[in-house]
Short mmCIF file of C-alpha atoms and ligand atoms in Angstrom, two decimals:
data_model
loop_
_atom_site.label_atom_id
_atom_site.label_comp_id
_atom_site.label_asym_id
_atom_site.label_seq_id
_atom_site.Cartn_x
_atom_site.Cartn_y
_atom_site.Cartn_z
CA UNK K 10 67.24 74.12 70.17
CA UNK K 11 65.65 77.61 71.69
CA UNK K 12 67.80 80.79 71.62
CA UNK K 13 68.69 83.66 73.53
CA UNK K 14 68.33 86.64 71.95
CA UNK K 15 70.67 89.33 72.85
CA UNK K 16 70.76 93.16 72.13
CA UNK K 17 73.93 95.05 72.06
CA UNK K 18 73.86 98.91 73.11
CA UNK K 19 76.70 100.57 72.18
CA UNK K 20 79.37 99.18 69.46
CA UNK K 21 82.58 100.91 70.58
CA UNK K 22 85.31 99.15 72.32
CA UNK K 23 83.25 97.04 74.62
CA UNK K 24 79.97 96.18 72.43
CA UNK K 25 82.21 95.20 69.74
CA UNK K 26 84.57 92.68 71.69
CA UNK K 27 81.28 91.30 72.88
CA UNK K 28 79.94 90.98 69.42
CA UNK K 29 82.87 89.00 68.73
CA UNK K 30 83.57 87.23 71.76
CA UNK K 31 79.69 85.98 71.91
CA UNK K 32 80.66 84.58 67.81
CA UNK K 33 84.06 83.36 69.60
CA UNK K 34 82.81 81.25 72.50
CA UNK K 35 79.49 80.08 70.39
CA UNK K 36 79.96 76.86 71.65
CA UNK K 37 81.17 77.06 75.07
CA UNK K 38 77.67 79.26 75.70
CA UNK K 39 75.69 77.02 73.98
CA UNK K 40 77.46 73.85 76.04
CA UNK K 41 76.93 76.19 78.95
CA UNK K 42 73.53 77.08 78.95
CA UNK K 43 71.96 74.38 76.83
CA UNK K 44 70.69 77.33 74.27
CA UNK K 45 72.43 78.92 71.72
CA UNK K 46 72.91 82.82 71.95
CA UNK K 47 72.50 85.01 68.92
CA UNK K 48 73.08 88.04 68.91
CA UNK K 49 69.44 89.63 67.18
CA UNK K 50 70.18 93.45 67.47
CA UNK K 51 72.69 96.50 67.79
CA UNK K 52 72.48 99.74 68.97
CA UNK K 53 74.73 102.56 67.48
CA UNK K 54 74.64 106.42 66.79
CA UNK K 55 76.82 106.90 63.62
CA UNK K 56 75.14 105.50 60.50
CA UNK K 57 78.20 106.14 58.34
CA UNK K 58 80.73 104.28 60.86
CA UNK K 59 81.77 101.26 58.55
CA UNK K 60 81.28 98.28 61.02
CA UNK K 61 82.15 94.10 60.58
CA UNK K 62 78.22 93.05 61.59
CA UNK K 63 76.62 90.08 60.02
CA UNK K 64 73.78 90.78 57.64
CA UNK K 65 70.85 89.00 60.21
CA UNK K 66 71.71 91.48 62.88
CA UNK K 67 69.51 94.18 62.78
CA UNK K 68 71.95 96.99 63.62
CA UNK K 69 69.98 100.67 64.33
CA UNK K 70 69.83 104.09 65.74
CA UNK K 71 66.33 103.43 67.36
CA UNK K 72 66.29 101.84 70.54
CA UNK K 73 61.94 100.96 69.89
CA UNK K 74 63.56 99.03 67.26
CA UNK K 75 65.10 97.05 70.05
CA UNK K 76 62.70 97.29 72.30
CA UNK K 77 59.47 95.69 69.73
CA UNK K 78 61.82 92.76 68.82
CA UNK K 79 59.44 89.72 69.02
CA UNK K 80 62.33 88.26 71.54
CA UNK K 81 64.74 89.96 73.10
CA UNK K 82 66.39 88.01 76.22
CA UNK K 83 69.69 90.03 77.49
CA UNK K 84 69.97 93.48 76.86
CA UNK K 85 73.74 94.53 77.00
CA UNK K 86 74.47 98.00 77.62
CA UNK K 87 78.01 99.09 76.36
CA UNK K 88 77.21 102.82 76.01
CA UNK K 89 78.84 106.18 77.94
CA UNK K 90 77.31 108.61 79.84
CA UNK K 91 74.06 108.43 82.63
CA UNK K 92 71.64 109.55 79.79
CA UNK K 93 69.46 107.86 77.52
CA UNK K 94 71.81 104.70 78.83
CA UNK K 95 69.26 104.55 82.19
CA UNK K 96 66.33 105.16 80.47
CA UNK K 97 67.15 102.36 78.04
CA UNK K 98 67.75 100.09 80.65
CA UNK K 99 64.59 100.68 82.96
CA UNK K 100 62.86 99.94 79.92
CA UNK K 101 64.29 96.66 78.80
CA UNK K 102 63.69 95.97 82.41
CA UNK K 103 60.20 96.42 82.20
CA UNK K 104 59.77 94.42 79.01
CA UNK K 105 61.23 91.32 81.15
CA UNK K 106 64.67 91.49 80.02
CA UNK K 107 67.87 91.10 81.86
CA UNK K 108 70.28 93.94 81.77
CA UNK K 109 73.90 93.73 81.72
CA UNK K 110 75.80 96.85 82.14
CA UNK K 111 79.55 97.89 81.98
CA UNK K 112 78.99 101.48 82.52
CA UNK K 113 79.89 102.38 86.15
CA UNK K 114 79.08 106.62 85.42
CA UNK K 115 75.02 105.28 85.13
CA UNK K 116 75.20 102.83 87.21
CA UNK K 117 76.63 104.51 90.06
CA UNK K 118 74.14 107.07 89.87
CA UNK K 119 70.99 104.41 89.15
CA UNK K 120 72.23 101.19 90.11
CA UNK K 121 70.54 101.00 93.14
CA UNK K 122 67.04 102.25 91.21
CA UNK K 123 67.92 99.35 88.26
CA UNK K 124 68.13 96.40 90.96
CA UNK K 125 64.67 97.27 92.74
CA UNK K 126 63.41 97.81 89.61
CA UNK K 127 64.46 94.11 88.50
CA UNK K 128 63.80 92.08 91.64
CA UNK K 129 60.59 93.85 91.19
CA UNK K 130 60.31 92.30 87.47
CA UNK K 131 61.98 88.86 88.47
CA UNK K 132 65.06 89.56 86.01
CA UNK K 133 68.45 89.89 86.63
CA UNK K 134 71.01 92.41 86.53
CA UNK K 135 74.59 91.97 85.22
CA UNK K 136 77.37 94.82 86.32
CA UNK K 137 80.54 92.67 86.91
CA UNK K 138 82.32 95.29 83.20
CA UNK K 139 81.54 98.16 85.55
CA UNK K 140 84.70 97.48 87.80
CA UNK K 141 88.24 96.26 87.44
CA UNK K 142 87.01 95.48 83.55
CA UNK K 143 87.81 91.48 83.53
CA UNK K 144 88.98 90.83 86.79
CA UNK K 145 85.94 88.95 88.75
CA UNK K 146 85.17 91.32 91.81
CA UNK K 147 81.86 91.42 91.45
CA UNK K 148 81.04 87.97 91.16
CA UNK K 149 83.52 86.81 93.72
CA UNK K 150 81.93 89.39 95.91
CA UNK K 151 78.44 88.58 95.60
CA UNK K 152 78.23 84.38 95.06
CA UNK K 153 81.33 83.76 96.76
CA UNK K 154 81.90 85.61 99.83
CA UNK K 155 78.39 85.40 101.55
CA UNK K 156 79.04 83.97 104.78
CA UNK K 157 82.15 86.25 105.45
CA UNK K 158 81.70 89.20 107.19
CA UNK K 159 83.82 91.43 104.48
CA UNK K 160 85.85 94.43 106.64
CA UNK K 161 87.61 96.57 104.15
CA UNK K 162 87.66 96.48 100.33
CA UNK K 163 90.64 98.39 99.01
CA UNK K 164 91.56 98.60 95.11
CA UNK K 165 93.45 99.90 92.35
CA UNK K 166 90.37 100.43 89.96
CA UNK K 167 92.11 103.04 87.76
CA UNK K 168 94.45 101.09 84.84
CA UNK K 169 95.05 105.04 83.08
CA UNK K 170 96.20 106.08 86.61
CA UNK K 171 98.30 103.24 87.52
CA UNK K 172 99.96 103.11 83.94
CA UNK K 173 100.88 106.88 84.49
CA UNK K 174 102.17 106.24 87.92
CA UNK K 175 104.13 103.04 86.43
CA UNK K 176 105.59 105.28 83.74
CA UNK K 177 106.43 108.12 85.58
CA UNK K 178 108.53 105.76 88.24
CA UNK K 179 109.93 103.12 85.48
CA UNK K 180 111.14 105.26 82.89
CA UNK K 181 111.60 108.73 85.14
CA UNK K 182 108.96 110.91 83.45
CA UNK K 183 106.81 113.61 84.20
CA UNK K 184 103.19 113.31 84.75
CA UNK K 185 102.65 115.01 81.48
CA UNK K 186 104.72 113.03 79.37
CA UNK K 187 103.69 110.18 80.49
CA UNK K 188 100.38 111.20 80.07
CA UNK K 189 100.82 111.54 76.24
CA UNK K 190 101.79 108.11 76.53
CA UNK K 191 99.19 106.84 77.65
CA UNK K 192 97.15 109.05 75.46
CA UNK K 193 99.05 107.65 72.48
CA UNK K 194 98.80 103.83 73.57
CA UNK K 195 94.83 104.64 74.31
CA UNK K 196 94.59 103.87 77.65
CA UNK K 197 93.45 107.90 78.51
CA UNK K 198 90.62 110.01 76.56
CA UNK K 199 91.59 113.16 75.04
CA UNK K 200 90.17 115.10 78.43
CA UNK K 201 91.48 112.50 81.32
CA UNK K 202 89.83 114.47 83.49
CA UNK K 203 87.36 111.24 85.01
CA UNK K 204 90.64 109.13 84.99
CA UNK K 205 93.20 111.01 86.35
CA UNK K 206 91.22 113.30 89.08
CA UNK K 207 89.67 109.84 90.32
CA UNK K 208 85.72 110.33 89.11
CA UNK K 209 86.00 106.76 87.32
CA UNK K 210 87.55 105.30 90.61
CA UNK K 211 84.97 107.06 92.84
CA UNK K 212 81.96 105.45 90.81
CA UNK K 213 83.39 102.10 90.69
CA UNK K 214 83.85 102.52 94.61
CA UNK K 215 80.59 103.25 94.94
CA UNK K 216 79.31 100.51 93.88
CA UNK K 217 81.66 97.88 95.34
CA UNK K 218 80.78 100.04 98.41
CA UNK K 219 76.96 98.72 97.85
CA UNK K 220 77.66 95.55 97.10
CA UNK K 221 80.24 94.75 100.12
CA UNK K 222 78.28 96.25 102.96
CA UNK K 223 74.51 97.17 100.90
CA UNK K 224 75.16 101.14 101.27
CA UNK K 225 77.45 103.87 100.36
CA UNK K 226 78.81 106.78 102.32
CA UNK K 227 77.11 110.22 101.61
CA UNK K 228 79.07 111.06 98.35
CA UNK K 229 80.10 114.77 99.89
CA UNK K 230 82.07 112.88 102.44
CA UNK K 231 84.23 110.82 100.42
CA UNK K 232 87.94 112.15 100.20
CA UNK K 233 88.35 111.55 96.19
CA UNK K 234 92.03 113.00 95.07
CA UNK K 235 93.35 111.96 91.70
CA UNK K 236 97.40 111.78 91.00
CA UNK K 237 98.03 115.35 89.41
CA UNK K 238 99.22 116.18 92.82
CA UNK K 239 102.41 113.50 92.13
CA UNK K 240 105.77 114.86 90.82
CA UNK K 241 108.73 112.88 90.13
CA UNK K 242 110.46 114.18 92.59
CA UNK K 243 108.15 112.78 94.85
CA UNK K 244 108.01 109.79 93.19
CA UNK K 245 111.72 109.19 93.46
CA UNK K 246 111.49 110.73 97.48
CA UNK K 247 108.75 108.02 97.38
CA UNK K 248 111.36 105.49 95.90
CA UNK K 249 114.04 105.75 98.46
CA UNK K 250 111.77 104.89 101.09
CA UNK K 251 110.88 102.13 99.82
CA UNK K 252 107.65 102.85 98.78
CA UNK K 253 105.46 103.32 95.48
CA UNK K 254 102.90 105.12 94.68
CA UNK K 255 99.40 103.83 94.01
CA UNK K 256 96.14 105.04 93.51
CA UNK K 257 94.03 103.29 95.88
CA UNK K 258 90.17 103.01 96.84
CA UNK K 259 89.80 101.87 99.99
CA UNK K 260 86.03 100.97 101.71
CA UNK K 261 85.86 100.56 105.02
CA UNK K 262 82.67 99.96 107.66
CA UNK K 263 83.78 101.27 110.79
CA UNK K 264 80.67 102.05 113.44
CA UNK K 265 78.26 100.91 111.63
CA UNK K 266 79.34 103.76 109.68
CA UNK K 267 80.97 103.79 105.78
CA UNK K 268 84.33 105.12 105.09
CA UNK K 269 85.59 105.73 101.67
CA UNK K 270 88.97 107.27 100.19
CA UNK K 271 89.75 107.10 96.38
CA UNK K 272 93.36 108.64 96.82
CA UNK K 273 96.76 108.48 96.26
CA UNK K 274 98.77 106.33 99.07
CA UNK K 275 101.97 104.87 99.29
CA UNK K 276 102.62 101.06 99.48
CA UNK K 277 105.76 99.01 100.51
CA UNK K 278 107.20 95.60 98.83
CA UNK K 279 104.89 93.46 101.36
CA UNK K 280 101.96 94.99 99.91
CA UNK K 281 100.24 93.32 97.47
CA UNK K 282 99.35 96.09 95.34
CA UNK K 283 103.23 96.98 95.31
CA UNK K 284 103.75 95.06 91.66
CA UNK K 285 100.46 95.87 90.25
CA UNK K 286 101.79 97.58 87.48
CA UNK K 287 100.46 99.60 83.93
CA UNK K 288 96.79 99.26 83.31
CA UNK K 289 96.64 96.37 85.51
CA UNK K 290 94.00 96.33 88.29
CA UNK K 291 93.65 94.43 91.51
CA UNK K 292 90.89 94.31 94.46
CA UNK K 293 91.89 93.51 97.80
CA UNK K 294 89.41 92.09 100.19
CA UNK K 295 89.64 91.64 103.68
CA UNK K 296 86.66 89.28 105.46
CA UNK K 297 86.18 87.83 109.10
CA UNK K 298 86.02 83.97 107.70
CA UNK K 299 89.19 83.71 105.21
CA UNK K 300 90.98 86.57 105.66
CA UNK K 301 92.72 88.89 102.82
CA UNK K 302 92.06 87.68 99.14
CA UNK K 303 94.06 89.62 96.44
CA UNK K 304 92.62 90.09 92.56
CA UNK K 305 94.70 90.94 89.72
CA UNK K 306 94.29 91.24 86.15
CA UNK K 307 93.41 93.56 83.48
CA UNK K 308 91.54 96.66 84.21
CA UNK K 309 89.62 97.37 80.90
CA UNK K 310 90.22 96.56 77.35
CA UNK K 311 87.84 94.90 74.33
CA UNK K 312 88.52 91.13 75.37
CA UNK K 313 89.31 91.80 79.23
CA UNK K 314 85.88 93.79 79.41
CA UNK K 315 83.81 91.53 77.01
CA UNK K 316 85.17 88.42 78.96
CA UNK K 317 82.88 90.21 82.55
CA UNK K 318 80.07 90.48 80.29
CA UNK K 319 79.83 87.00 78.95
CA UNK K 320 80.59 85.93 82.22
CA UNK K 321 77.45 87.50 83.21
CA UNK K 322 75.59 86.67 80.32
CA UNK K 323 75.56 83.17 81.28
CA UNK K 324 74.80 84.24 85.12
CA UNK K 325 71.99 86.54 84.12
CA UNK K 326 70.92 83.58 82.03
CA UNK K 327 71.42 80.35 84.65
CA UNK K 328 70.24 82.72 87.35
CA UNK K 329 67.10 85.02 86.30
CA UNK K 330 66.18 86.44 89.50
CA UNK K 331 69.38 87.24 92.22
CA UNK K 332 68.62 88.06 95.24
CA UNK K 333 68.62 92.27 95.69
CA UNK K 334 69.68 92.54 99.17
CA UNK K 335 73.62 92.38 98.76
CA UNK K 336 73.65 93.39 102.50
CA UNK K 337 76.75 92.14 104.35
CA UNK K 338 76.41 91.04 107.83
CA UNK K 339 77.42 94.22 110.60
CA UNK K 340 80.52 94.82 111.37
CA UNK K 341 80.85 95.87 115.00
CA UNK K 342 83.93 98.49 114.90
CA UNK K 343 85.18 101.64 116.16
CA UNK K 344 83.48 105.18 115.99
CA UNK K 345 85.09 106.81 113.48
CA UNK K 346 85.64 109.97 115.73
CA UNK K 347 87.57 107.25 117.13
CA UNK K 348 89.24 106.72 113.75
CA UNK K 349 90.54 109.94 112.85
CA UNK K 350 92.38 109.72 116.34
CA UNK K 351 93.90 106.38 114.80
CA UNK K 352 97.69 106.60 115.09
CA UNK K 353 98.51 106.06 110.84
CA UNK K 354 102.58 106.37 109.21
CA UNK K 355 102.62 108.67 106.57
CA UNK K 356 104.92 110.39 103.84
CA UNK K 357 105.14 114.09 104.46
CA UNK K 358 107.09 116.69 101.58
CA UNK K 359 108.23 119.51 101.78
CA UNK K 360 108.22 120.15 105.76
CA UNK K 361 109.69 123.63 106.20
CA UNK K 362 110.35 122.74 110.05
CA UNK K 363 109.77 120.21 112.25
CA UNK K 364 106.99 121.20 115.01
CA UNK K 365 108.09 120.04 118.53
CA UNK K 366 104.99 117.85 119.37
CA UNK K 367 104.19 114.64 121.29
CA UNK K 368 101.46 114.18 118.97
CA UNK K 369 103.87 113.32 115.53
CA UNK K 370 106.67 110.32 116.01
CA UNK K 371 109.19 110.72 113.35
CA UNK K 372 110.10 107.54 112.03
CA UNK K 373 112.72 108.78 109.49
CA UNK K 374 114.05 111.37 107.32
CA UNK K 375 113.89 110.41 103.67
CA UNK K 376 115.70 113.15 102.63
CA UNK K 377 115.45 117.07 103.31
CA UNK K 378 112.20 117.90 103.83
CA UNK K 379 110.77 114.57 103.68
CA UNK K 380 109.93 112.24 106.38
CA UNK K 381 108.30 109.34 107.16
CA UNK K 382 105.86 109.91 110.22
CA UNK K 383 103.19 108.35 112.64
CA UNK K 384 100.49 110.77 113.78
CA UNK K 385 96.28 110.75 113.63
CA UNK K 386 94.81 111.92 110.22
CA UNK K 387 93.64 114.77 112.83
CA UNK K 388 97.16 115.82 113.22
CA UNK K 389 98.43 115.49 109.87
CA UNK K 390 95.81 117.66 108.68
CA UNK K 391 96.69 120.38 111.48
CA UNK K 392 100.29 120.11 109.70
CA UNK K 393 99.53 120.71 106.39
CA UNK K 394 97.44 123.72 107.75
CA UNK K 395 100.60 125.98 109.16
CA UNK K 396 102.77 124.62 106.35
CA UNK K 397 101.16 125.83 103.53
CA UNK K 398 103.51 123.74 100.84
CA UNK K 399 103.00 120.39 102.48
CA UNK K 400 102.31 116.88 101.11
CA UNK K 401 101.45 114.49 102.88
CA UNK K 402 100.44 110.40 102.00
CA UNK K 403 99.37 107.88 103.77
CA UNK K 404 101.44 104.60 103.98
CA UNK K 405 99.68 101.34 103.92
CA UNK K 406 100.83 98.55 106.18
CA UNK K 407 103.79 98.23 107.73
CA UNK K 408 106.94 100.75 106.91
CA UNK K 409 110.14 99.03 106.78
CA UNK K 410 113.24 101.92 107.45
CA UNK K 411 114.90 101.55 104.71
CA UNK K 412 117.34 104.38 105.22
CA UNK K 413 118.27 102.28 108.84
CA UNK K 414 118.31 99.15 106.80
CA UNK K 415 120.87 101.00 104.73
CA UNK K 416 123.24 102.10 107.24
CA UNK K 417 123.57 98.84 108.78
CA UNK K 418 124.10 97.24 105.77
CA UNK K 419 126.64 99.87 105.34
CA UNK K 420 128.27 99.20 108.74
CA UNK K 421 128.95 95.66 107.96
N1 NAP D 19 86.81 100.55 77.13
C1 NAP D 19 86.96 99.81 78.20
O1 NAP D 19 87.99 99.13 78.37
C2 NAP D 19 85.88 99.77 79.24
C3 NAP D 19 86.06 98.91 80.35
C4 NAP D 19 85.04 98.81 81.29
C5 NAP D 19 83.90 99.59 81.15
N2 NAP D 19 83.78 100.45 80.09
C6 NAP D 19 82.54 101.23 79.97
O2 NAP D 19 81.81 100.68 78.87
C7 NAP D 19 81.08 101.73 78.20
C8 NAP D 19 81.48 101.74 76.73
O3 NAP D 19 82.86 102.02 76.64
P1 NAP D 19 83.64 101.93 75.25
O4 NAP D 19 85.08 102.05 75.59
O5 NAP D 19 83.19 100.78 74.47
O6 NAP D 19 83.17 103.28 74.58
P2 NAP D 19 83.30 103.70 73.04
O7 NAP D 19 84.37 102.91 72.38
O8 NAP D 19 83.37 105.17 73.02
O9 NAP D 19 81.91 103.23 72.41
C9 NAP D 19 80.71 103.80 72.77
C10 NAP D 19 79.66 103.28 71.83
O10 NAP D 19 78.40 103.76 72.27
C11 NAP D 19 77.68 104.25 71.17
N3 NAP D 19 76.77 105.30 71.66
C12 NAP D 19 77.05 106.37 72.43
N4 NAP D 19 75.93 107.05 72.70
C13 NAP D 19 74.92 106.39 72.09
C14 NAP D 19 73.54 106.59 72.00
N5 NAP D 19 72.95 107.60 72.60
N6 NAP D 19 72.81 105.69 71.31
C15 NAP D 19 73.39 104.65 70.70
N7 NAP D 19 74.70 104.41 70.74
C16 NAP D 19 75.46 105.27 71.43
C17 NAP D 19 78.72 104.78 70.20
O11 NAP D 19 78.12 104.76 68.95
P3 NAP D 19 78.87 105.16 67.59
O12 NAP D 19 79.87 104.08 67.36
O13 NAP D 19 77.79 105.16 66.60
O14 NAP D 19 79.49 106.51 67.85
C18 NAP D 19 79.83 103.74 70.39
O15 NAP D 19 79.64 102.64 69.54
C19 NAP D 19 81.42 103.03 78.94
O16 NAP D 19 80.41 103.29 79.87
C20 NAP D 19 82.73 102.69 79.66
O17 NAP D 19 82.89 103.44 80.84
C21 NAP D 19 84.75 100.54 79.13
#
């Protein structure tokens, strides 16, 4: 029976559950694709790192190792950072390889360079690790939802974010504390800077920007806010409207033009993402044809992650040369001028007054100093502006008054 030969970049968390789920599911690949895959190589950086590899793996610091194997099939790249990771990659492209990547820092930056440089060499390229780790976006996105016309993408991509948010509500802590925790439990890195000020959700919306509608907005002009900004006392405010907090990408083509937030929004019980809770993720895709799917499941992790690389192992494998153009169809929409003028309910905390304007309807007061509003993005901006202290959220879909809901209840 032929083989594929795989190489394995990287043997942290994700290159080892690979190592061990492609050993695991031997037979289920093999039934699969009618070859067996071995694993032939493995890249690492730390000679004196004591690791559980089997003796006919050639495991070494020296990616030309790799590279002048006498076949090498898949390359999967499980490393961190842009650099040598790309350079790596372009070249196992240009030996005829096909790549498979969970790394969404690199391939942010060079995904769209990697794919032209693969339907160029007739291989394919696997990135389905570099968002919502084992949930299937990527694939559902780009075999399943072709005909569709997709309008908005929104999603909590974050696990270290939502698990902090999830703490902070559940168990009434403060960001910090519950950032230990999920320090401790290691869900964050030592600096959670790319977690919690939204980097890691920003690249992963860029690319699920690309692959829903074939182009991203211009970077500068994405509004990317991370959750250091949440207390619990606006957490709790949060809670007695209703409403929980959630970070949450959201993609939208509008005009012909691309709209992205990675922020923090509020969501009520109808939402979908309202349960989504810990380091759970979940994608939320509205199209023309079916209407709004939901996707939920675990955001990263050695198995979760491993499980959307062997997944794409055996696409990469069944189908060497994917088309490039992930173009959706246009969507004819609004100018987003037109947009910002959009009429949108939000939280606002910490309103020192309340400005006599046609422009704002006030909805409800949460409690002092906190409201629940509908006004334009414009206006809500113009708020914040002559009160200095003022927070303001957006709420997603419709806001059910709970405080009205109350009293009625109460009047009974
Ligand atoms: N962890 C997750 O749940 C998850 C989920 C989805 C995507 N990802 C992405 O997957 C990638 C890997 O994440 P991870 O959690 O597995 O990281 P990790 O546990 O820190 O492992 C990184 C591995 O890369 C190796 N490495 C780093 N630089 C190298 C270099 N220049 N040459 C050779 N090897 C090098 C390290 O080698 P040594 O062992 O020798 O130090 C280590 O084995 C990252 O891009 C991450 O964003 C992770």
């Amino acid at each position: 029976m032929s083989v594929i030969k795989v190489a394995i970049l990287g043997f942290g968390t994700v290159g080892e559950g690979v190592y061990r789920t492609i050993q695991s599911h031997s037979e289920e690949l093999t039934a699969t694709l009618g070859k067996k895959v071995e694993v032939a190589a493995v890249l690492i950086r730390n000679t004196q790192k004591k690791r559980n590899i089997s003796e006919n793996v050639l495991v070494t610091t020296e990616f030309a190792d790799i590279l002048n194997l006498d076949q090498l099939d898949v390359v999967v790249e499980a490393i961190v950072d842009k650099e040598p990771t790309f350079t790596f990659l372009k070249s196992a492209i240009q030996r005829g390889c096909h790549i498979i990547t969970a790394n969404k820092e690199m391939f942010a930056h060079h995904g769209k360079e990697l794919l032209d440089l693969a339907a160029e060499k007739r291989v394919s390229v696997g990135f389905e690790a570099t968002v919502a780790g084992g949930i299937p976006v990527i694939q559902t996105l780009r075999q399943l939802l072709n005909i569709n016309r997709v309008k908005q993408v929104r999603g909590i991509l974050n696990g270290t974010s939502n698990f902090i948010l999830s703490e902070m509500r559940e168990k009434k802590q403060s960001f910090a504390q519950a950032l230990v925790l999920a320090q401790e439990n290691g869900y964050a890195e030592a600096d959670p800077t790319n977690d919690v000020e939204g980097f890691d959700a920003f690249y992963k919306t860029m690319i699920l920007s690309r692959l829903a509608f074939g182009e991203e907005p211009n970077w500068q002009d994405v509004e990317r806010e991370g959750i250091t900004s949440i207390t619990s006392e606006l957490i709790e405010a949060a809670e007695t409207a209703g409403l929980r907090f959630k970070h949450i990408a959201s993609i939208t083509r509008l005009g012909g033009q691309i709209k992205a937030t990675v922020k923090p929004a509020l969501v009520g019980k109808e939402n979908p993402f309202y349960h989504v809770e810990g380091v759970q993720n979940a994608v939320n895709v509205q199209s023309d044809i079916v209407g709004e799917i939901t996707l939920q499941g675990p955001g990263a992790g050695m198995f979760p992650t491993a499980s959307a690389v062997v997944e794409d192992l055996v696409h990469v494998c069944l189908n060497p040369t994917v088309k490039r153009n992930l173009t959706r169809s246009q969507e004819v929409g609004t100018e987003f001028s037109k947009h910002d003028d959009k009429q949108e309910t939000w939280l606002v905390h910490r309103l020192t007054h309340k400005p006599i304007t046609p422009a704002i309807t006030w909805i409800e007061e949460v409690e002092e100093g906190t409201y629940v509003i509908n006004a334009s993005s414009k206006e809500v901006k113009q708020l914040a502006k002559q009160q200095k202290n003022l927070l303001y959220f957006p709420i997603i879909g419709e806001y059910e008054r709970v405080n009205q809901v109350k009293a009625a209840l109460k009047a009974l």
